[in-house]
PDB file of C-alpha atoms in Angstrom:
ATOM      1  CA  UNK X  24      41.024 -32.623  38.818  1.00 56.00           C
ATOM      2  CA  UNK X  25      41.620 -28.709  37.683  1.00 55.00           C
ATOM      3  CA  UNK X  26      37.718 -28.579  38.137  1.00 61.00           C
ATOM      4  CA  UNK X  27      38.151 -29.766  41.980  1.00 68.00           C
ATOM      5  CA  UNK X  28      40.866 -27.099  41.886  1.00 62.00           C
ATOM      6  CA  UNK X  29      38.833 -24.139  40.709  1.00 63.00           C
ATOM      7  CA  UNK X  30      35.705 -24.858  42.567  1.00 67.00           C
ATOM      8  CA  UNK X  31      37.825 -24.952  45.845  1.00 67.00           C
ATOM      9  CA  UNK X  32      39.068 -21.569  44.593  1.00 63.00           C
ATOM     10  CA  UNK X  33      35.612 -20.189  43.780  1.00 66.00           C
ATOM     11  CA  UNK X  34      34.511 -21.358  47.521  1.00 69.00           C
ATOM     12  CA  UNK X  35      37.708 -19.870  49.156  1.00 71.00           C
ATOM     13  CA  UNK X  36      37.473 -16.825  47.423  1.00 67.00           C
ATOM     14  CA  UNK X  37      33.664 -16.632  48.885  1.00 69.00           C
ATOM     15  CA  UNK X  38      34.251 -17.570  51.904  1.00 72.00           C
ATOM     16  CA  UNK X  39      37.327 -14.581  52.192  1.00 68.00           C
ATOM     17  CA  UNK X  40      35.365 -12.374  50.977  1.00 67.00           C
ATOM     18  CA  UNK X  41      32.440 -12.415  54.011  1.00 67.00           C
ATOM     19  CA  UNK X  42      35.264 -12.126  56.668  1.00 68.00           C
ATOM     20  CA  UNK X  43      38.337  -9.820  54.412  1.00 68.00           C
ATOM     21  CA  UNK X  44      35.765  -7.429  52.442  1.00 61.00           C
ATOM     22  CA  UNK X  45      36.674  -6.392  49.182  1.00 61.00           C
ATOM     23  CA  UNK X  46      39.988  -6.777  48.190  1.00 59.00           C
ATOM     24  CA  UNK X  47      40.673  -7.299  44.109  1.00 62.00           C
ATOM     25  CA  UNK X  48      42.634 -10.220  44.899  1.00 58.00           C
ATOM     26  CA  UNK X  49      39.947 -12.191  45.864  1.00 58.00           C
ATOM     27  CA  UNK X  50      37.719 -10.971  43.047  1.00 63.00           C
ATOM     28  CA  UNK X  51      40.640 -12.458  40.984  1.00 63.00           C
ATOM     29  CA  UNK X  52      41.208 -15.770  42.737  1.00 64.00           C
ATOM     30  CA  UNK X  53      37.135 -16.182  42.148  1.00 66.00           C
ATOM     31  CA  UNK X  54      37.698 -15.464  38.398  1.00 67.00           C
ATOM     32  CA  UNK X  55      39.954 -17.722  38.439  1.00 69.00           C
ATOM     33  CA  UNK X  56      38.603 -20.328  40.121  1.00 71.00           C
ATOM     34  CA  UNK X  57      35.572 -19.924  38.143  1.00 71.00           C
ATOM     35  CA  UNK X  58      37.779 -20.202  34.422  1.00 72.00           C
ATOM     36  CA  UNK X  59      39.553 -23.228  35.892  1.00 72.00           C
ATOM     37  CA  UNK X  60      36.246 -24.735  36.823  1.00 73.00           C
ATOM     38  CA  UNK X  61      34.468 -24.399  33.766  1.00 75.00           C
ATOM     39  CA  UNK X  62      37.839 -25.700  31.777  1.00 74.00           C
ATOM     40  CA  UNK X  63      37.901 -28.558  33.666  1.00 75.00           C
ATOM     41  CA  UNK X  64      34.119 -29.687  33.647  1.00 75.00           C
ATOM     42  CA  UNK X  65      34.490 -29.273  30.095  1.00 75.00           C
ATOM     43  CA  UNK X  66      37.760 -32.030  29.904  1.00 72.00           C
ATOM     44  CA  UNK X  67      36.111 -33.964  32.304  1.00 75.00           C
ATOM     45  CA  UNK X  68      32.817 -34.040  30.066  1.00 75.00           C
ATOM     46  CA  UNK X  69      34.275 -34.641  26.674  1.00 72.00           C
ATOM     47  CA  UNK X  70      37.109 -37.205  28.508  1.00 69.00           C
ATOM     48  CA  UNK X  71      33.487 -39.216  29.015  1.00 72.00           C
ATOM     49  CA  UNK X  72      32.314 -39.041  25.592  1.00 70.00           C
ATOM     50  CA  UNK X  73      35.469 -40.344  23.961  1.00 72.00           C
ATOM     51  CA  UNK X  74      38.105 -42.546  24.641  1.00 69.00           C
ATOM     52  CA  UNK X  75      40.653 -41.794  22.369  1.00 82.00           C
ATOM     53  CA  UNK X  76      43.537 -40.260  24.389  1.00 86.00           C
ATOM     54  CA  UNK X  77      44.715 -38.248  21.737  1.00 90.00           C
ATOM     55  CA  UNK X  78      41.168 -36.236  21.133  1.00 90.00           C
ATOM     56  CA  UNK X  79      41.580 -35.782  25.413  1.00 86.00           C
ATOM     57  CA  UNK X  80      45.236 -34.535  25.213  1.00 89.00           C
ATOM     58  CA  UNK X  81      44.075 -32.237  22.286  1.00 93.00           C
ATOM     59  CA  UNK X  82      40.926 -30.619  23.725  1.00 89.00           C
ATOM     60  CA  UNK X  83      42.721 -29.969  27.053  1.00 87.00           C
ATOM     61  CA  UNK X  84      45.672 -28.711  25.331  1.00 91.00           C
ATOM     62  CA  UNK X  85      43.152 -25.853  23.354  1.00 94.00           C
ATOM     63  CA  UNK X  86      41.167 -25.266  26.261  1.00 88.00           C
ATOM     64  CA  UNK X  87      44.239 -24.535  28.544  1.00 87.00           C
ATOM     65  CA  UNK X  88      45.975 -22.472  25.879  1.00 92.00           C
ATOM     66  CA  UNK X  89      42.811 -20.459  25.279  1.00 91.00           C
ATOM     67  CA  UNK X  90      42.490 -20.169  29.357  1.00 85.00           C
ATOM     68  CA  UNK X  91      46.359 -18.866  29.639  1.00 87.00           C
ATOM     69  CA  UNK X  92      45.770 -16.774  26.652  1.00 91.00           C
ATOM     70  CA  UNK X  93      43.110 -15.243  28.396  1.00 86.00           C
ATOM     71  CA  UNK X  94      44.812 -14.720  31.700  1.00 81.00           C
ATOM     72  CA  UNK X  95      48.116 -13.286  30.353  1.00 86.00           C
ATOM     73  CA  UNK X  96      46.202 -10.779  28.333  1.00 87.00           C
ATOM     74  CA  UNK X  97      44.119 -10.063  30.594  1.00 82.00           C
ATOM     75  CA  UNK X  98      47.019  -9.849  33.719  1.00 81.00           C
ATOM     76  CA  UNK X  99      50.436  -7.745  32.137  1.00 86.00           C
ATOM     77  CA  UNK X 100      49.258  -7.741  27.805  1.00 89.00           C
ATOM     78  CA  UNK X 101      51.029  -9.738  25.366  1.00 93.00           C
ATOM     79  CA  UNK X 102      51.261  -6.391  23.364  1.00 95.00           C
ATOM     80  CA  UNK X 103      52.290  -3.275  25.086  1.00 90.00           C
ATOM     81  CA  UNK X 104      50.964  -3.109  28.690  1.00 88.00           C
ATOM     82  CA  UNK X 105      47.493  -4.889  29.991  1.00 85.00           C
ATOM     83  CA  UNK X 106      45.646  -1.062  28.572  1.00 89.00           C
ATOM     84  CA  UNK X 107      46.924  -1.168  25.482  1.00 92.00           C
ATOM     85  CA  UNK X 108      43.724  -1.504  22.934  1.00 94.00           C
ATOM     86  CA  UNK X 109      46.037  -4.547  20.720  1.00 94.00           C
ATOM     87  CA  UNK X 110      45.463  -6.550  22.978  1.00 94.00           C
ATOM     88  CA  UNK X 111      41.771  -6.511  22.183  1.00 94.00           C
ATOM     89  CA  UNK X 112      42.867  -8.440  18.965  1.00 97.00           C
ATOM     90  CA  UNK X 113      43.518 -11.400  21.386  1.00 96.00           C
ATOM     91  CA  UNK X 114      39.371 -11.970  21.656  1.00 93.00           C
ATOM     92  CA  UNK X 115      39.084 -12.400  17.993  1.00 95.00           C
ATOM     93  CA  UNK X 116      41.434 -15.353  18.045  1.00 96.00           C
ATOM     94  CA  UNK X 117      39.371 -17.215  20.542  1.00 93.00           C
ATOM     95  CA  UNK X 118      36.320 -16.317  18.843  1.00 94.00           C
ATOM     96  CA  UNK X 119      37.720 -17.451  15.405  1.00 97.00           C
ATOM     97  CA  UNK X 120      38.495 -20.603  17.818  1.00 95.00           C
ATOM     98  CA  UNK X 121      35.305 -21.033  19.562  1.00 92.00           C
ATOM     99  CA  UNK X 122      33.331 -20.653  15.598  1.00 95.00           C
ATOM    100  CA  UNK X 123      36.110 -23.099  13.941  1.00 96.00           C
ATOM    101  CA  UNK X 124      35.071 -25.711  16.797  1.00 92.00           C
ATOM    102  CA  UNK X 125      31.294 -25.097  16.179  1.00 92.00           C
ATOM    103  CA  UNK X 126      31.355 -25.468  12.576  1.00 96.00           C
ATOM    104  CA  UNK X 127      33.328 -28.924  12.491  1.00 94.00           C
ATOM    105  CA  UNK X 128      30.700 -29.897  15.701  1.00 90.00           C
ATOM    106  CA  UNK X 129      33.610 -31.179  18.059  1.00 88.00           C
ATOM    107  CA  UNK X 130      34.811 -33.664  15.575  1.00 92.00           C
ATOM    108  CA  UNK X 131      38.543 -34.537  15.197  1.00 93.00           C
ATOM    109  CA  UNK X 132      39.319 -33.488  11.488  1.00 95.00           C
ATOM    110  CA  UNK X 133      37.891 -30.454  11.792  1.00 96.00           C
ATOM    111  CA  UNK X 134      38.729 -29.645  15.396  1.00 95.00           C
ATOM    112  CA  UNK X 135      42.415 -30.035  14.290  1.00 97.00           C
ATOM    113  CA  UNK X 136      41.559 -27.798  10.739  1.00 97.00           C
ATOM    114  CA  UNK X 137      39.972 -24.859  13.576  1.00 97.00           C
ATOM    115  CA  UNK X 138      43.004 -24.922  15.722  1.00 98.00           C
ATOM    116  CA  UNK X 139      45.204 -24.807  12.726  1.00 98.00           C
ATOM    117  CA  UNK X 140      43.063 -21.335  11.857  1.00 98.00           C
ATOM    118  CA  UNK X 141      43.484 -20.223  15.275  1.00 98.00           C
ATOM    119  CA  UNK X 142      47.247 -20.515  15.486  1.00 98.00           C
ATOM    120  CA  UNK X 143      47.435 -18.390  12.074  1.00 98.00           C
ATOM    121  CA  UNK X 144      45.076 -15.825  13.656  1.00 98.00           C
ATOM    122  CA  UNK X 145      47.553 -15.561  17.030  1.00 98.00           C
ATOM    123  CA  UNK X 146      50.457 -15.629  14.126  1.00 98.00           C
ATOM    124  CA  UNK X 147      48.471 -12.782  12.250  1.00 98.00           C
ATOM    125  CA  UNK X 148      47.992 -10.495  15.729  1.00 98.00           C
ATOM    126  CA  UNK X 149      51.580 -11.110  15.951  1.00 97.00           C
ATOM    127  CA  UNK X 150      52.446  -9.561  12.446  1.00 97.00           C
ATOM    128  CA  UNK X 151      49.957  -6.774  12.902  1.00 97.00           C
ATOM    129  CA  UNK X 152      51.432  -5.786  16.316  1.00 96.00           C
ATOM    130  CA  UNK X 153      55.137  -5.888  15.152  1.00 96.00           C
ATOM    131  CA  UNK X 154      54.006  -3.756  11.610  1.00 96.00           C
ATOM    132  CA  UNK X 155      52.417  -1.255  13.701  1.00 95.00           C
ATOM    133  CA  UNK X 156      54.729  -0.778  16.749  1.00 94.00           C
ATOM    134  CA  UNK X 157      51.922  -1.722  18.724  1.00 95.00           C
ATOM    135  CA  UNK X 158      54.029  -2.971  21.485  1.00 89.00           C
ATOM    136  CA  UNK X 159      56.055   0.077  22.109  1.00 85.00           C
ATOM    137  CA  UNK X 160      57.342   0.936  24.733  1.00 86.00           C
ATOM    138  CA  UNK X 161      56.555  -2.289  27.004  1.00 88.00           C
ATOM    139  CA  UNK X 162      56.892  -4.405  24.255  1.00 89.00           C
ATOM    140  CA  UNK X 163      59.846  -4.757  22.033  1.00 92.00           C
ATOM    141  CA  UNK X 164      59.792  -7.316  18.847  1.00 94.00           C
ATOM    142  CA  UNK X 165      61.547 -10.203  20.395  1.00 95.00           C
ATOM    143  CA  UNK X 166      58.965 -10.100  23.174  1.00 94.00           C
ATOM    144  CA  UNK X 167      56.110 -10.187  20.820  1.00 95.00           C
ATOM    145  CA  UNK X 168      57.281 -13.200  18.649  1.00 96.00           C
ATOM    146  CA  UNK X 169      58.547 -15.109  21.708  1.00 96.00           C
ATOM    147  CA  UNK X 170      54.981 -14.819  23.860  1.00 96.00           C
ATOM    148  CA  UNK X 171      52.938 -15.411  20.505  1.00 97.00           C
ATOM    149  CA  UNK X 172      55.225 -18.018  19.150  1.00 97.00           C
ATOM    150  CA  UNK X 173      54.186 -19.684  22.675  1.00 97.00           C
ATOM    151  CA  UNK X 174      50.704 -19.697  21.799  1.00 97.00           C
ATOM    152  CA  UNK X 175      51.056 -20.737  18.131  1.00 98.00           C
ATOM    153  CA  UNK X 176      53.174 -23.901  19.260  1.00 97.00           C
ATOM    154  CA  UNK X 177      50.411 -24.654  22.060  1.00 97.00           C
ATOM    155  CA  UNK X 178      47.491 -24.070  19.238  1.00 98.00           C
ATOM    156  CA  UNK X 179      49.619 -26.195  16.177  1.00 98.00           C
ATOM    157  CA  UNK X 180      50.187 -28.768  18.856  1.00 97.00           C
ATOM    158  CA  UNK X 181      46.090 -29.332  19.680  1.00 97.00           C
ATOM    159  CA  UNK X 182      45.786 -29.442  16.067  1.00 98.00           C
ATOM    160  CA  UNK X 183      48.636 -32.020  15.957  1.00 97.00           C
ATOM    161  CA  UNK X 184      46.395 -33.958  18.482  1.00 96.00           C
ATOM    162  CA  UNK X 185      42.847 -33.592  17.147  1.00 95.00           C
ATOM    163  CA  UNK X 186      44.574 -34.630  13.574  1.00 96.00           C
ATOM    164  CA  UNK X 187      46.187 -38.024  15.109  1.00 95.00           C
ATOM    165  CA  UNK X 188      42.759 -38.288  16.685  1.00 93.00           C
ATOM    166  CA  UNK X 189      40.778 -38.567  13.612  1.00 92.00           C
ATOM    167  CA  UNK X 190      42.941 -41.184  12.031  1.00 89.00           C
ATOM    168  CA  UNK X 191      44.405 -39.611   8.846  1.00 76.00           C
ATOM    169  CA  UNK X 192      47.948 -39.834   8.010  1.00 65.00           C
ATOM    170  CA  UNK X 193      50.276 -37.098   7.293  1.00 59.00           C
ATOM    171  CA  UNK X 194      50.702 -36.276   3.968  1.00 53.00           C
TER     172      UNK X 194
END
């Protein structure tokens, strides 16, 4: 369904733009519509190829976090203010993501092993940015842990998934 949603976003935002001109909101309701699009072909895809609900619930659970990770960087910074440079640190824990889910090839185990290694890198950006003061003077430490905490819950919480996915027991 989010892929209906973000292809009728895309459209709109196309459609705006012939009769509105250039305004930056529609440039970001087509960025968004395109992001919502391509993270909800890619559910609806992998919903196809299994049938386990819990491998479902875990790789939409990633791919949203990663999406609102992306966005709420992107939009006001999760360190400091949108310009501030920390924030850059953000990419690397999608790309440690994005390599953690190539290298176990989209299977449960090691899916829940790469999201496991993702939520440590978002808990790592979170200890470099409060050592350094990066966040000052937007962003004060309880800000920091609270908005990364966020995203380390949503990241351990995939992992939970993709771990009760592939069967093993706790232990």
């Amino acid at each position: 369904l989010s892929w209906a949603l973000g292809l009728f976003m895309l459209l709109l935002a196309l459609v705006v733009k012939q009769f509105i001109g250039e305004p930056s909101w529609i440039d970001n309701l087509a960025q968004t519509g395109m992001l919502l699009f391509g993270i909800g072909m890619t559910v609806e895809l992998v919903s196809r190829k299994t049938g386990q609900a819990a491998y479902r619930a875990a790789i939409g659970l990633a791919l949203s976090s990663v999406l609102l990770l992306g966005w709420v960087n992107g939009a006001v910074g999760l360190i400091g203010s949108e310009d501030n440079k920390a924030n850059l640190m953000y990419g690397g824990v999608i790309i440690i993501g994005a390599i953690g889910a190539v290298i176990a090839r989209f299977k449960s185990e090691g899916m829940a092993r790469a999201l496991f290694v993702t939520a440590l890198a978002q808990t790592l950006v979170a200890v470099i940015a409060l050592v350094g003061h990066m966040g000052s003077p937007y962003s004060g430490p309880v800000e920091i842990v609270t908005s990364n905490g966020f995203f380390i819950s949503l990241f351990l919480g995939s992992a939970v998934l993709f771990w009760k996915a592939s069967g093993k027991q706790a232990g």
